[in-house]
Coordinates of C-alpha atoms in Angstrom, one line a residue:
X1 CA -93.2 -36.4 197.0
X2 CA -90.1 -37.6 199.6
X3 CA -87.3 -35.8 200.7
X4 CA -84.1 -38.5 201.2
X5 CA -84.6 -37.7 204.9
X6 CA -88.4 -39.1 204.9
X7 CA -86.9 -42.2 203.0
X8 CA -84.3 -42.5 205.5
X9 CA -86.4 -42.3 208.4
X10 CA -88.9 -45.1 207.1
X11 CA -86.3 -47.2 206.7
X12 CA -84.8 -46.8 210.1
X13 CA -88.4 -47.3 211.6
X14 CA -88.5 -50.6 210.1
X15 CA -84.7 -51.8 210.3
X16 CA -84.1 -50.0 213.8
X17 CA -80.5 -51.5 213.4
X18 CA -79.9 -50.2 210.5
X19 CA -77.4 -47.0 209.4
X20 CA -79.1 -45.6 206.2
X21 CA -78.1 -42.6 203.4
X22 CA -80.5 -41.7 201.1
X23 CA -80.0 -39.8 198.3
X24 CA -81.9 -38.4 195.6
X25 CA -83.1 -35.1 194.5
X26 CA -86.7 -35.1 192.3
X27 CA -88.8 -36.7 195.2
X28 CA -89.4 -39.7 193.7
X29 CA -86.0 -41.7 192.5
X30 CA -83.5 -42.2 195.1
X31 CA -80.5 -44.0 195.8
X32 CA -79.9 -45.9 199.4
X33 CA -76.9 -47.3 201.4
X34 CA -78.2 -49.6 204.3
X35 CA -75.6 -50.9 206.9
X36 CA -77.7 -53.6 209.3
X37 CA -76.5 -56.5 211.3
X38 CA -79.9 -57.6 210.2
X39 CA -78.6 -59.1 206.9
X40 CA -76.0 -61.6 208.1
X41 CA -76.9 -64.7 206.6
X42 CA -79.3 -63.4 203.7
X43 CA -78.6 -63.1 200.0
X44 CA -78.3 -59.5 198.6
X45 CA -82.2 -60.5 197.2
X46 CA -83.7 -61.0 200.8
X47 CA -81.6 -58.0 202.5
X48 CA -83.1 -55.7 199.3
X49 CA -86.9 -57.2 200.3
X50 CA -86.4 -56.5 203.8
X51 CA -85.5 -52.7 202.7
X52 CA -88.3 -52.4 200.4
X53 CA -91.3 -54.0 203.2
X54 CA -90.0 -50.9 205.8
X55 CA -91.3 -48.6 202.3
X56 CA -94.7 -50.7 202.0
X57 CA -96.8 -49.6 199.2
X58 CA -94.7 -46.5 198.8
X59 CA -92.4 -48.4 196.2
X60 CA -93.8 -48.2 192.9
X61 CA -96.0 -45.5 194.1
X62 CA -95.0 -42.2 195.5
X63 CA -91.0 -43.8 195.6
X64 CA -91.3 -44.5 192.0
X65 CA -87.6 -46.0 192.0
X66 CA -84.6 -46.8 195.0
X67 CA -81.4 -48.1 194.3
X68 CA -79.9 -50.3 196.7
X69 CA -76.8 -51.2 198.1
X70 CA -77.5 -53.4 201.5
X71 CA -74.4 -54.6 203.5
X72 CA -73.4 -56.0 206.9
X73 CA -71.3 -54.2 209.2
X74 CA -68.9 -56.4 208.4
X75 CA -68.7 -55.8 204.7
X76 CA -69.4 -52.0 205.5
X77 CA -66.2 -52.2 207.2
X78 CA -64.4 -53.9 204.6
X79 CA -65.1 -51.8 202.5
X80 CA -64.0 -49.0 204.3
X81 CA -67.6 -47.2 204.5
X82 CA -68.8 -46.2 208.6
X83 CA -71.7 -48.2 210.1

């Protein structure tokens, strides 16, 4: 089992740009909000694959679901959220 901490920590090691919250209680479905200048230019699909390759064979696995809502800085700060 993950704690949202462990999930947030993966994700950082692979998007070292990245400003991640994880949530999620039962250690194995979670919920994510990922802030990285690494998405400018990609579709929601590609930013989404980026996040799932830092979690490797994990998904499906031991992470047996993760929400996702990716954005840029940018759109983090239209939107009003910190990156």
């Amino acid at each position: 089992m993950y704690s949202p901490d462990a999930i947030r920590e993966l994700i950082e090691a692979g998007l070292p740009d990245a400003n991640v919250e994880v949530m999620g209680d039962d250690g194995t479905h979670f919920a994510a909000r990922v802030v990285s200048a690494s998405f400018e230019g990609k579709g929601i699909v590609e930013q989404h694959r980026m996040v799932y390759a830092t979690l490797g064979d994990r998904m499906g696995g031991e992470i047996h679901a993760l929400s996702l809502k990716t954005m840029t800085p940018k759109q983090a700060s239209q939107a009003g959220l910190a990156s």
